[in-house]
Amino acid sequence: IQCILLIYYSTMANIHIYDSSDEERGILEHGLTGHFLTFYPAPITIGIVSPDAEIISIFVSSTVTIEMLDKMPNLKLIACRSAGYNNVPIYEAEKRGIHIVVVPSYGESTVAEYTFSLLLLLTRKINESVKAIKENMFFDPVKLRGIDLFGKKIGVIGTGRIGKRLISIAKGFGMDVIAYDAYENETAAHMFGFTYVSKEELFKQSDIISLHAPLTDGTRHILNEEAFSLMKDSVYIINTARGELIDTGALLVALNNNKIAGVGLDVVEGEEFIKENPVDVKENVEESAKLLRYSSNISLLIKDDRVLLTPHVAYNTHEAVARIIETTIQNIRDYGNGVITNKVTVDLTQNT
Ligand code: NAI
């Protein structure tokens, strides 16, 4: 009996789950019966990391730091409830033998549909039209005039799961599609009917630019001052990937210069600072300065009628959230059975 109990307890893990809603909590408790679960509705911070954690699970609102890893010596698995993992110090985790697992595919249609919604809201001035009716019943058709998407050229950066789904929707609207990807997929280009071009060509030719690449050193500020200078006047920009893909300062300058007709942002640089309790970061001067810069940039974006800013919700449908939780439970169960599924592959030689 002692032996059976020992085996039983050795398979039970201390799992700390951050950013958890009440709804998720019930499903996770049911799916991970037999483990010791601790839930935190808030994102992870250094003050609430637990030294006994063997597994942690986080959402995109949490950022794990090296200092936090130091405080969790037993940590073996980070289960991200997201496709992206730019909020985890991957090289440091790999060096310590900590696996990072993600939910690679839960909502390519979910995010692509949302991306297209932002595009339609902007190009057909739907928010302004609704506002015109609500506020005074008077509307000026000239001010509310939009543009057709049929025949327009959309430039898609990142032709992975979401990018490809967006391309097929754009094709349904009769749009021309060009794309840029660091790893071109000619089979997809042939199948979906689009052409790969260089980044610069994409900036020059596109009427609309939509971002669907992960945040890496190669994509950080891919839309910068130089990129904006190459773009057509009255270009539309949509970002449902990660905020840091756009240099917000350069975007604000381009808006000031009337270069851009509309911007749809589900993600923005500094969104994590805005959601966090500012009291936590006041202690640190550098972080406070960053918070101030990001907050003032975000305020300027919110005030601009050409900008639609939403709080990182492109993933947020009943179906997609259910798939995220299901895969996370499976990822953790697989780990318990000695199998690592949906692991992020980390090449330590790239860590220069
Ligand atoms: P994916 O991994 O299927 O596709 C990413 C594509 O980007 C790949 O084709 C890859 O080759 C390309 N890429 C990588 N480095 C590049 C570079 N330097 N330049 C150009 N292209 C590059 O990823 P998926 O599922 O399509 O998601 C894309 C991104 O969308 C995620 O990384 C995540 O940041 C974001 N996302 C946002 C959500 C939201 O709620 N707003 C929800 C889900 C994902």
mmCIF file of C-alpha atoms and ligand atoms in Angstrom:
data_model
loop_
_atom_site.group_PDB
_atom_site.id
_atom_site.type_symbol
_atom_site.label_atom_id
_atom_site.label_comp_id
_atom_site.label_asym_id
_atom_site.label_seq_id
_atom_site.Cartn_x
_atom_site.Cartn_y
_atom_site.Cartn_z
ATOM 1 C CA ILE A 1 0.000 0.000 0.000
ATOM 2 C CA GLN A 2 2.855 2.343 0.902
ATOM 3 C CA CYS A 3 4.405 1.665 -2.494
ATOM 4 C CA ILE A 4 1.113 2.423 -4.319
ATOM 5 C CA LEU A 5 0.677 5.613 -2.285
ATOM 6 C CA LEU A 6 4.239 6.658 -3.105
ATOM 7 C CA ILE A 7 3.656 6.170 -6.844
ATOM 8 C CA TYR A 8 0.316 8.031 -6.564
ATOM 9 C CA TYR A 9 1.845 11.030 -4.764
ATOM 10 C CA SER A 10 4.837 11.123 -7.111
ATOM 11 C CA THR A 11 2.469 11.668 -10.073
ATOM 12 C CA MET A 12 0.710 14.562 -8.322
ATOM 13 C CA ALA A 13 2.183 17.913 -9.161
ATOM 14 C CA ASN A 14 1.937 21.371 -7.629
ATOM 15 C CA ILE A 15 0.395 23.382 -10.404
ATOM 16 C CA HIS A 16 0.007 27.150 -10.121
ATOM 17 C CA ILE A 17 -2.422 28.634 -12.602
ATOM 18 C CA TYR A 18 -2.264 32.380 -13.257
ATOM 19 C CA ASP A 19 -4.679 34.709 -15.090
ATOM 20 C CA SER A 20 -7.477 32.227 -14.361
ATOM 21 C CA SER A 21 -11.159 33.103 -14.601
ATOM 22 C CA ASP A 22 -13.827 31.325 -12.502
ATOM 23 C CA GLU A 23 -15.094 29.641 -15.670
ATOM 24 C CA GLU A 24 -11.630 28.220 -16.506
ATOM 25 C CA ARG A 25 -11.077 27.195 -12.895
ATOM 26 C CA GLY A 26 -13.978 24.721 -12.888
ATOM 27 C CA ILE A 27 -12.873 23.061 -16.124
ATOM 28 C CA LEU A 28 -9.209 22.869 -15.060
ATOM 29 C CA GLU A 29 -10.122 21.401 -11.649
ATOM 30 C CA HIS A 30 -12.136 18.724 -13.380
ATOM 31 C CA GLY A 31 -9.528 18.027 -16.092
ATOM 32 C CA LEU A 32 -6.561 17.954 -13.726
ATOM 33 C CA THR A 33 -8.061 15.947 -10.866
ATOM 34 C CA GLY A 34 -5.379 14.411 -8.702
ATOM 35 C CA HIS A 35 -2.988 17.371 -8.841
ATOM 36 C CA PHE A 36 -2.584 20.169 -6.296
ATOM 37 C CA LEU A 37 -3.946 23.239 -8.054
ATOM 38 C CA THR A 38 -3.572 26.855 -6.925
ATOM 39 C CA PHE A 39 -5.412 29.528 -8.887
ATOM 40 C CA TYR A 40 -4.577 33.212 -9.220
ATOM 41 C CA PRO A 41 -6.991 35.480 -11.103
ATOM 42 C CA ALA A 42 -4.134 37.977 -11.611
ATOM 43 C CA PRO A 43 -1.084 37.751 -13.886
ATOM 44 C CA ILE A 44 2.093 36.296 -12.382
ATOM 45 C CA THR A 45 4.282 38.743 -10.427
ATOM 46 C CA ILE A 46 7.423 38.152 -8.373
ATOM 47 C CA GLY A 47 5.389 38.569 -5.177
ATOM 48 C CA ILE A 48 3.073 35.643 -5.947
ATOM 49 C CA VAL A 49 5.420 33.051 -7.431
ATOM 50 C CA SER A 50 5.560 29.965 -5.286
ATOM 51 C CA PRO A 51 8.815 28.045 -4.556
ATOM 52 C CA ASP A 52 6.905 24.738 -4.593
ATOM 53 C CA ALA A 53 5.604 25.203 -8.156
ATOM 54 C CA GLU A 54 6.417 22.273 -10.435
ATOM 55 C CA ILE A 55 4.144 23.407 -13.235
ATOM 56 C CA ILE A 56 2.812 26.878 -13.954
ATOM 57 C CA SER A 57 0.191 27.860 -16.495
ATOM 58 C CA ILE A 58 -0.063 31.428 -17.788
ATOM 59 C CA PHE A 59 -2.025 33.488 -20.289
ATOM 60 C CA VAL A 60 -0.665 36.315 -22.478
ATOM 61 C CA SER A 61 -1.286 38.864 -19.723
ATOM 62 C CA SER A 62 1.504 37.260 -17.635
ATOM 63 C CA THR A 63 5.216 37.759 -18.239
ATOM 64 C CA VAL A 64 7.636 35.292 -16.654
ATOM 65 C CA THR A 65 11.052 36.749 -15.799
ATOM 66 C CA ILE A 66 14.411 35.101 -15.000
ATOM 67 C CA GLU A 67 14.077 36.415 -11.441
ATOM 68 C CA MET A 68 10.803 34.462 -11.161
ATOM 69 C CA LEU A 69 12.483 31.281 -12.464
ATOM 70 C CA ASP A 70 15.107 31.711 -9.706
ATOM 71 C CA LYS A 71 12.297 31.610 -7.147
ATOM 72 C CA MET A 72 10.824 28.366 -8.551
ATOM 73 C CA PRO A 73 13.664 25.797 -8.266
ATOM 74 C CA ASN A 74 11.289 22.837 -8.821
ATOM 75 C CA LEU A 75 9.694 24.224 -11.968
ATOM 76 C CA LYS A 76 9.644 21.710 -14.840
ATOM 77 C CA LEU A 77 6.857 22.884 -17.136
ATOM 78 C CA ILE A 78 5.382 26.210 -18.253
ATOM 79 C CA ALA A 79 2.023 25.602 -19.931
ATOM 80 C CA CYS A 80 1.140 28.715 -21.926
ATOM 81 C CA ARG A 81 -2.557 29.070 -22.607
ATOM 82 C CA SER A 82 -1.703 30.801 -25.886
ATOM 83 C CA ALA A 83 -0.055 30.213 -29.245
ATOM 84 C CA GLY A 84 2.632 32.862 -28.625
ATOM 85 C CA TYR A 85 5.373 32.442 -25.992
ATOM 86 C CA ASN A 86 7.223 35.770 -26.215
ATOM 87 C CA ASN A 87 6.239 36.356 -22.564
ATOM 88 C CA VAL A 88 8.567 33.567 -21.344
ATOM 89 C CA PRO A 89 12.408 33.704 -21.159
ATOM 90 C CA ILE A 90 12.767 30.676 -23.434
ATOM 91 C CA TYR A 91 16.569 30.355 -23.494
ATOM 92 C CA GLU A 92 16.901 30.596 -19.729
ATOM 93 C CA ALA A 93 14.076 28.076 -19.271
ATOM 94 C CA GLU A 94 15.705 25.655 -21.726
ATOM 95 C CA LYS A 95 19.068 25.943 -19.917
ATOM 96 C CA ARG A 96 17.303 24.973 -16.678
ATOM 97 C CA GLY A 97 15.526 22.002 -18.304
ATOM 98 C CA ILE A 98 12.106 23.667 -18.043
ATOM 99 C CA HIS A 99 9.804 22.705 -20.916
ATOM 100 C CA ILE A 100 7.528 25.319 -22.457
ATOM 101 C CA VAL A 101 4.342 24.050 -24.067
ATOM 102 C CA VAL A 102 1.759 26.090 -25.942
ATOM 103 C CA VAL A 103 -1.609 25.787 -27.664
ATOM 104 C CA PRO A 104 -0.419 26.085 -31.248
ATOM 105 C CA SER A 105 -3.733 25.797 -32.987
ATOM 106 C CA TYR A 106 -7.012 26.782 -31.395
ATOM 107 C CA GLY A 107 -8.385 29.576 -33.423
ATOM 108 C CA GLU A 108 -6.893 30.485 -36.759
ATOM 109 C CA SER A 109 -10.419 31.247 -37.993
ATOM 110 C CA THR A 110 -11.232 33.008 -34.720
ATOM 111 C CA VAL A 111 -8.350 35.477 -35.068
ATOM 112 C CA ALA A 112 -8.671 35.833 -38.861
ATOM 113 C CA GLU A 113 -12.396 36.626 -38.557
ATOM 114 C CA TYR A 114 -11.635 39.262 -35.931
ATOM 115 C CA THR A 115 -8.892 40.757 -38.099
ATOM 116 C CA PHE A 116 -11.311 41.088 -40.962
ATOM 117 C CA SER A 117 -13.943 42.620 -38.667
ATOM 118 C CA LEU A 118 -11.480 45.362 -37.672
ATOM 119 C CA LEU A 119 -10.747 45.937 -41.345
ATOM 120 C CA LEU A 120 -14.444 46.258 -42.265
ATOM 121 C CA LEU A 121 -15.169 48.526 -39.284
ATOM 122 C CA LEU A 122 -12.413 50.857 -40.476
ATOM 123 C CA THR A 123 -12.925 50.787 -44.224
ATOM 124 C CA ARG A 124 -16.731 51.221 -44.001
ATOM 125 C CA LYS A 125 -16.614 53.636 -41.023
ATOM 126 C CA ILE A 126 -19.167 51.473 -39.225
ATOM 127 C CA ASN A 127 -18.460 52.866 -35.737
ATOM 128 C CA GLU A 128 -18.866 56.447 -36.965
ATOM 129 C CA SER A 129 -22.102 55.516 -38.764
ATOM 130 C CA VAL A 130 -23.583 53.916 -35.632
ATOM 131 C CA LYS A 131 -22.466 56.926 -33.579
ATOM 132 C CA ALA A 132 -24.039 59.345 -36.084
ATOM 133 C CA ILE A 133 -27.424 57.648 -35.673
ATOM 134 C CA LYS A 134 -27.180 57.393 -31.886
ATOM 135 C CA GLU A 135 -26.065 60.949 -31.297
ATOM 136 C CA ASN A 136 -28.183 63.173 -33.505
ATOM 137 C CA MET A 137 -29.772 61.297 -36.395
ATOM 138 C CA PHE A 138 -27.991 63.652 -38.752
ATOM 139 C CA PHE A 139 -25.357 62.133 -40.924
ATOM 140 C CA ASP A 140 -23.102 63.502 -43.570
ATOM 141 C CA PRO A 141 -22.721 60.841 -46.308
ATOM 142 C CA VAL A 142 -19.439 62.344 -47.427
ATOM 143 C CA LYS A 143 -17.875 61.981 -43.970
ATOM 144 C CA LEU A 144 -19.165 58.433 -43.640
ATOM 145 C CA ARG A 145 -17.988 57.313 -47.081
ATOM 146 C CA GLY A 146 -15.726 54.255 -47.064
ATOM 147 C CA ILE A 147 -13.803 52.194 -49.602
ATOM 148 C CA ASP A 148 -14.464 48.877 -51.388
ATOM 149 C CA LEU A 149 -12.274 45.943 -50.482
ATOM 150 C CA PHE A 150 -12.961 44.228 -53.806
ATOM 151 C CA GLY A 151 -9.919 44.707 -56.025
ATOM 152 C CA LYS A 152 -7.743 46.178 -53.242
ATOM 153 C CA LYS A 153 -4.314 44.759 -52.468
ATOM 154 C CA ILE A 154 -3.736 43.328 -49.007
ATOM 155 C CA GLY A 155 -0.185 42.622 -47.813
ATOM 156 C CA VAL A 156 -0.027 39.841 -45.247
ATOM 157 C CA ILE A 157 3.079 39.570 -43.048
ATOM 158 C CA GLY A 158 3.324 35.998 -41.723
ATOM 159 C CA THR A 159 1.613 33.245 -43.706
ATOM 160 C CA GLY A 160 1.206 30.691 -40.940
ATOM 161 C CA ARG A 161 -2.093 29.387 -39.600
ATOM 162 C CA ILE A 162 -3.823 32.748 -39.069
ATOM 163 C CA GLY A 163 -2.219 34.469 -42.073
ATOM 164 C CA LYS A 164 -3.390 31.712 -44.442
ATOM 165 C CA ARG A 165 -6.928 31.785 -43.028
ATOM 166 C CA LEU A 166 -7.016 35.569 -43.450
ATOM 167 C CA ILE A 167 -5.813 35.183 -47.037
ATOM 168 C CA SER A 168 -8.669 32.827 -47.868
ATOM 169 C CA ILE A 169 -11.197 35.312 -46.408
ATOM 170 C CA ALA A 170 -9.578 38.163 -48.385
ATOM 171 C CA LYS A 171 -9.777 36.055 -51.543
ATOM 172 C CA GLY A 172 -13.505 35.574 -50.880
ATOM 173 C CA PHE A 173 -13.820 39.368 -50.922
ATOM 174 C CA GLY A 174 -12.106 39.513 -54.327
ATOM 175 C CA MET A 175 -8.904 41.083 -53.015
ATOM 176 C CA ASP A 176 -5.403 40.756 -54.463
ATOM 177 C CA VAL A 177 -3.047 39.182 -51.940
ATOM 178 C CA ILE A 178 0.709 39.601 -51.575
ATOM 179 C CA ALA A 179 2.675 38.278 -48.628
ATOM 180 C CA TYR A 180 5.989 38.408 -46.835
ATOM 181 C CA ASP A 181 7.298 35.581 -44.683
ATOM 182 C CA ALA A 182 10.805 34.768 -43.497
ATOM 183 C CA TYR A 183 10.039 31.148 -44.467
ATOM 184 C CA GLU A 184 8.101 31.130 -47.732
ATOM 185 C CA ASN A 185 5.578 28.357 -48.344
ATOM 186 C CA GLU A 186 5.202 28.042 -52.117
ATOM 187 C CA THR A 187 2.645 25.242 -51.784
ATOM 188 C CA ALA A 188 0.401 27.560 -49.747
ATOM 189 C CA ALA A 189 1.001 30.414 -52.219
ATOM 190 C CA HIS A 190 -0.131 28.175 -55.061
ATOM 191 C CA MET A 191 -3.079 26.724 -53.145
ATOM 192 C CA PHE A 192 -4.421 30.076 -51.850
ATOM 193 C CA GLY A 193 -3.434 32.143 -54.907
ATOM 194 C CA PHE A 194 -1.057 34.742 -53.487
ATOM 195 C CA THR A 195 2.463 35.909 -54.306
ATOM 196 C CA TYR A 196 5.441 36.334 -51.999
ATOM 197 C CA VAL A 197 7.286 39.643 -52.282
ATOM 198 C CA SER A 198 10.039 41.297 -50.259
ATOM 199 C CA LYS A 199 9.090 43.227 -47.131
ATOM 200 C CA GLU A 200 9.856 46.525 -48.893
ATOM 201 C CA GLU A 201 7.733 45.618 -51.940
ATOM 202 C CA LEU A 202 4.865 44.684 -49.626
ATOM 203 C CA PHE A 203 5.082 48.080 -47.899
ATOM 204 C CA LYS A 204 5.126 49.886 -51.271
ATOM 205 C CA GLN A 205 2.297 47.998 -52.974
ATOM 206 C CA SER A 206 -0.285 47.290 -50.257
ATOM 207 C CA ASP A 207 -3.521 49.206 -49.699
ATOM 208 C CA ILE A 208 -3.925 47.266 -46.470
ATOM 209 C CA ILE A 209 -1.219 45.636 -44.325
ATOM 210 C CA SER A 210 -2.085 42.924 -41.811
ATOM 211 C CA LEU A 211 0.397 41.461 -39.314
ATOM 212 C CA HIS A 212 0.403 37.740 -38.473
ATOM 213 C CA ALA A 213 4.008 36.960 -37.502
ATOM 214 C CA PRO A 214 5.187 36.032 -34.006
ATOM 215 C CA LEU A 215 7.182 38.497 -31.924
ATOM 216 C CA THR A 216 10.883 37.692 -32.376
ATOM 217 C CA ASP A 217 14.061 39.720 -32.758
ATOM 218 C CA GLY A 218 13.387 39.543 -36.513
ATOM 219 C CA THR A 219 9.879 40.999 -36.305
ATOM 220 C CA ARG A 220 10.150 43.525 -33.454
ATOM 221 C CA HIS A 221 9.266 46.943 -34.940
ATOM 222 C CA ILE A 222 8.893 45.451 -38.430
ATOM 223 C CA LEU A 223 6.644 48.475 -38.993
ATOM 224 C CA ASN A 224 9.054 51.298 -38.168
ATOM 225 C CA GLU A 225 9.719 54.788 -39.484
ATOM 226 C CA GLU A 226 11.377 53.456 -42.644
ATOM 227 C CA ALA A 227 8.537 51.013 -43.320
ATOM 228 C CA PHE A 228 5.899 53.764 -42.939
ATOM 229 C CA SER A 229 7.870 56.015 -45.307
ATOM 230 C CA LEU A 230 7.650 53.347 -48.037
ATOM 231 C CA MET A 231 3.889 52.832 -47.698
ATOM 232 C CA LYS A 232 1.181 54.233 -49.944
ATOM 233 C CA ASP A 233 -0.713 57.246 -48.660
ATOM 234 C CA SER A 234 -4.046 56.288 -47.037
ATOM 235 C CA VAL A 235 -2.857 52.781 -46.181
ATOM 236 C CA TYR A 236 -4.791 50.736 -43.582
ATOM 237 C CA ILE A 237 -2.856 48.781 -40.945
ATOM 238 C CA ILE A 238 -4.214 45.902 -38.878
ATOM 239 C CA ASN A 239 -2.294 44.244 -36.038
ATOM 240 C CA THR A 240 -3.764 41.244 -34.236
ATOM 241 C CA ALA A 241 -0.346 39.578 -33.701
ATOM 242 C CA ARG A 242 1.769 41.303 -31.030
ATOM 243 C CA GLY A 243 2.020 45.008 -30.137
ATOM 244 C CA GLU A 244 5.801 45.148 -30.412
ATOM 245 C CA LEU A 245 5.634 44.431 -34.163
ATOM 246 C CA ILE A 246 4.809 48.136 -34.570
ATOM 247 C CA ASP A 247 6.972 51.012 -33.351
ATOM 248 C CA THR A 248 4.119 52.995 -31.777
ATOM 249 C CA GLY A 249 6.100 56.254 -31.846
ATOM 250 C CA ALA A 250 6.625 55.890 -35.615
ATOM 251 C CA LEU A 251 2.939 54.974 -36.070
ATOM 252 C CA LEU A 252 1.865 58.152 -34.245
ATOM 253 C CA VAL A 253 4.148 60.243 -36.493
ATOM 254 C CA ALA A 254 2.689 58.561 -39.607
ATOM 255 C CA LEU A 255 -0.847 59.286 -38.334
ATOM 256 C CA ASN A 256 0.146 62.902 -37.663
ATOM 257 C CA ASN A 257 1.430 63.177 -41.230
ATOM 258 C CA ASN A 258 -1.910 61.828 -42.532
ATOM 259 C CA LYS A 259 -0.096 58.927 -44.132
ATOM 260 C CA ILE A 260 -2.537 56.393 -42.703
ATOM 261 C CA ALA A 261 -6.294 56.116 -43.328
ATOM 262 C CA GLY A 262 -7.015 53.733 -40.481
ATOM 263 C CA VAL A 263 -5.405 51.456 -37.914
ATOM 264 C CA GLY A 264 -6.974 48.441 -36.202
ATOM 265 C CA LEU A 265 -4.983 47.249 -33.206
ATOM 266 C CA ASP A 266 -5.992 44.353 -31.000
ATOM 267 C CA VAL A 267 -2.515 44.437 -29.504
ATOM 268 C CA VAL A 268 -0.297 47.362 -28.638
ATOM 269 C CA GLU A 269 3.162 47.962 -27.184
ATOM 270 C CA GLY A 270 2.911 48.169 -23.425
ATOM 271 C CA GLU A 271 -0.510 46.542 -23.084
ATOM 272 C CA GLU A 272 0.836 44.473 -20.167
ATOM 273 C CA PHE A 273 1.825 47.634 -18.290
ATOM 274 C CA ILE A 274 -1.596 49.134 -18.783
ATOM 275 C CA LYS A 275 -3.385 46.086 -17.368
ATOM 276 C CA GLU A 276 -0.978 45.711 -14.433
ATOM 277 C CA ASN A 277 -1.450 47.598 -11.199
ATOM 278 C CA PRO A 278 0.793 50.685 -11.736
ATOM 279 C CA VAL A 279 1.667 50.699 -8.007
ATOM 280 C CA ASP A 280 3.790 47.563 -8.560
ATOM 281 C CA VAL A 281 6.016 49.228 -11.121
ATOM 282 C CA LYS A 282 6.444 52.594 -9.384
ATOM 283 C CA GLU A 283 9.256 51.036 -7.314
ATOM 284 C CA ASN A 284 11.356 50.681 -10.442
ATOM 285 C CA VAL A 285 12.303 53.966 -12.130
ATOM 286 C CA GLU A 286 13.081 52.429 -15.528
ATOM 287 C CA GLU A 287 9.808 50.491 -15.587
ATOM 288 C CA SER A 288 7.882 53.585 -14.493
ATOM 289 C CA ALA A 289 9.377 55.609 -17.356
ATOM 290 C CA LYS A 290 8.400 52.852 -19.783
ATOM 291 C CA LEU A 291 4.883 52.746 -18.338
ATOM 292 C CA LEU A 292 4.540 56.495 -18.764
ATOM 293 C CA ARG A 293 5.731 56.394 -22.385
ATOM 294 C CA TYR A 294 3.467 53.497 -23.299
ATOM 295 C CA SER A 295 0.464 55.009 -21.491
ATOM 296 C CA SER A 296 0.824 58.357 -23.221
ATOM 297 C CA ASN A 297 1.215 56.658 -26.637
ATOM 298 C CA ILE A 298 -1.877 54.550 -25.969
ATOM 299 C CA SER A 299 -3.872 57.640 -24.883
ATOM 300 C CA LEU A 300 -2.936 59.361 -28.154
ATOM 301 C CA LEU A 301 -4.059 56.297 -30.126
ATOM 302 C CA ILE A 302 -7.394 56.101 -28.266
ATOM 303 C CA LYS A 303 -8.124 59.785 -28.973
ATOM 304 C CA ASP A 304 -7.535 59.382 -32.711
ATOM 305 C CA ASP A 305 -10.763 58.615 -34.624
ATOM 306 C CA ARG A 306 -8.799 56.732 -37.276
ATOM 307 C CA VAL A 307 -7.631 54.201 -34.705
ATOM 308 C CA LEU A 308 -9.594 51.242 -33.346
ATOM 309 C CA LEU A 309 -7.920 49.791 -30.284
ATOM 310 C CA THR A 310 -9.255 46.622 -28.649
ATOM 311 C CA PRO A 311 -7.925 44.856 -25.531
ATOM 312 C CA HIS A 312 -6.276 41.731 -27.016
ATOM 313 C CA VAL A 313 -9.499 39.834 -27.599
ATOM 314 C CA ALA A 314 -9.099 38.455 -31.131
ATOM 315 C CA TYR A 315 -8.920 34.926 -29.659
ATOM 316 C CA ASN A 316 -11.976 35.414 -27.473
ATOM 317 C CA THR A 317 -14.848 33.235 -28.673
ATOM 318 C CA HIS A 318 -16.592 30.499 -26.697
ATOM 319 C CA GLU A 319 -15.258 27.882 -29.104
ATOM 320 C CA ALA A 320 -11.629 29.059 -29.081
ATOM 321 C CA VAL A 321 -11.445 29.489 -25.285
ATOM 322 C CA ALA A 322 -12.789 25.950 -24.845
ATOM 323 C CA ARG A 323 -10.105 24.644 -27.227
ATOM 324 C CA ILE A 324 -7.360 26.525 -25.309
ATOM 325 C CA ILE A 325 -8.384 24.931 -22.003
ATOM 326 C CA GLU A 326 -8.800 21.444 -23.516
ATOM 327 C CA THR A 327 -5.324 21.537 -25.090
ATOM 328 C CA THR A 328 -3.727 22.928 -21.910
ATOM 329 C CA ILE A 329 -5.240 20.124 -19.834
ATOM 330 C CA GLN A 330 -3.999 17.588 -22.402
ATOM 331 C CA ASN A 331 -0.518 19.204 -22.479
ATOM 332 C CA ILE A 332 -0.249 18.906 -18.671
ATOM 333 C CA ARG A 333 -1.643 15.358 -18.604
ATOM 334 C CA ASP A 334 0.777 14.309 -21.359
ATOM 335 C CA TYR A 335 3.659 15.756 -19.345
ATOM 336 C CA GLY A 336 2.493 13.688 -16.362
ATOM 337 C CA ASN A 337 2.656 10.622 -18.622
ATOM 338 C CA GLY A 338 6.196 11.442 -19.713
ATOM 339 C CA VAL A 339 5.258 12.857 -23.132
ATOM 340 C CA ILE A 340 5.897 16.493 -24.024
ATOM 341 C CA THR A 341 3.332 17.661 -26.557
ATOM 342 C CA ASN A 342 3.231 21.093 -28.230
ATOM 343 C CA LYS A 343 6.694 21.901 -26.917
ATOM 344 C CA VAL A 344 8.442 25.079 -28.012
ATOM 345 C CA THR A 345 11.728 24.080 -29.618
ATOM 346 C CA VAL A 346 14.530 26.282 -28.378
ATOM 347 C CA ASP A 347 17.851 26.433 -30.213
ATOM 348 C CA LEU A 348 20.401 27.582 -27.625
ATOM 349 C CA THR A 349 22.952 28.392 -30.381
ATOM 350 C CA GLN A 350 20.621 31.269 -31.458
ATOM 351 C CA ASN A 351 20.860 32.826 -27.992
ATOM 352 C CA THR A 352 23.557 35.385 -28.759
HETATM 353 P P1 NAI B 1 2.190 30.518 -37.012
HETATM 354 O O1 NAI B 1 3.381 30.095 -36.266
HETATM 355 O O2 NAI B 1 1.290 29.499 -37.610
HETATM 356 O O3 NAI B 1 2.623 31.515 -38.196
HETATM 357 C C1 NAI B 1 3.567 32.549 -38.040
HETATM 358 C C2 NAI B 1 4.175 32.844 -39.396
HETATM 359 O O4 NAI B 1 5.093 33.930 -39.219
HETATM 360 C C3 NAI B 1 4.986 31.663 -39.966
HETATM 361 O O5 NAI B 1 4.623 31.436 -41.310
HETATM 362 C C4 NAI B 1 6.435 32.127 -39.837
HETATM 363 O O6 NAI B 1 7.256 31.611 -40.864
HETATM 364 C C5 NAI B 1 6.253 33.637 -39.976
HETATM 365 N N1 NAI B 1 7.424 34.355 -39.497
HETATM 366 C C6 NAI B 1 8.303 34.013 -38.506
HETATM 367 N N2 NAI B 1 9.292 34.921 -38.420
HETATM 368 C C7 NAI B 1 9.035 35.855 -39.367
HETATM 369 C C8 NAI B 1 9.707 37.042 -39.776
HETATM 370 N N3 NAI B 1 10.846 37.436 -39.185
HETATM 371 N N4 NAI B 1 9.166 37.757 -40.785
HETATM 372 C C9 NAI B 1 8.024 37.357 -41.395
HETATM 373 N N5 NAI B 1 7.349 36.240 -41.061
HETATM 374 C C10 NAI B 1 7.849 35.502 -40.058
HETATM 375 O O7 NAI B 1 1.399 31.481 -36.020
HETATM 376 P P2 NAI B 1 -0.153 31.841 -36.037
HETATM 377 O O8 NAI B 1 -0.909 30.804 -35.306
HETATM 378 O O9 NAI B 1 -0.568 32.190 -37.416
HETATM 379 O O10 NAI B 1 -0.159 33.154 -35.130
HETATM 380 C C11 NAI B 1 0.517 34.336 -35.496
HETATM 381 C C12 NAI B 1 0.641 35.249 -34.314
HETATM 382 O O11 NAI B 1 -0.663 35.732 -33.960
HETATM 383 C C13 NAI B 1 1.106 34.557 -33.024
HETATM 384 O O12 NAI B 1 2.503 34.473 -32.952
HETATM 385 C C14 NAI B 1 0.554 35.434 -31.954
HETATM 386 O O13 NAI B 1 1.515 36.405 -31.644
HETATM 387 C C15 NAI B 1 -0.655 36.103 -32.606
HETATM 388 N N6 NAI B 1 -1.921 35.714 -31.978
HETATM 389 C C16 NAI B 1 -2.723 36.710 -31.483
HETATM 390 C C17 NAI B 1 -3.931 36.418 -30.908
HETATM 391 C C18 NAI B 1 -4.834 37.494 -30.397
HETATM 392 O O14 NAI B 1 -5.746 37.193 -29.614
HETATM 393 N N7 NAI B 1 -4.652 38.742 -30.766
HETATM 394 C C19 NAI B 1 -4.375 35.014 -30.770
HETATM 395 C C20 NAI B 1 -3.480 34.052 -31.377
HETATM 396 C C21 NAI B 1 -2.293 34.403 -31.941
#
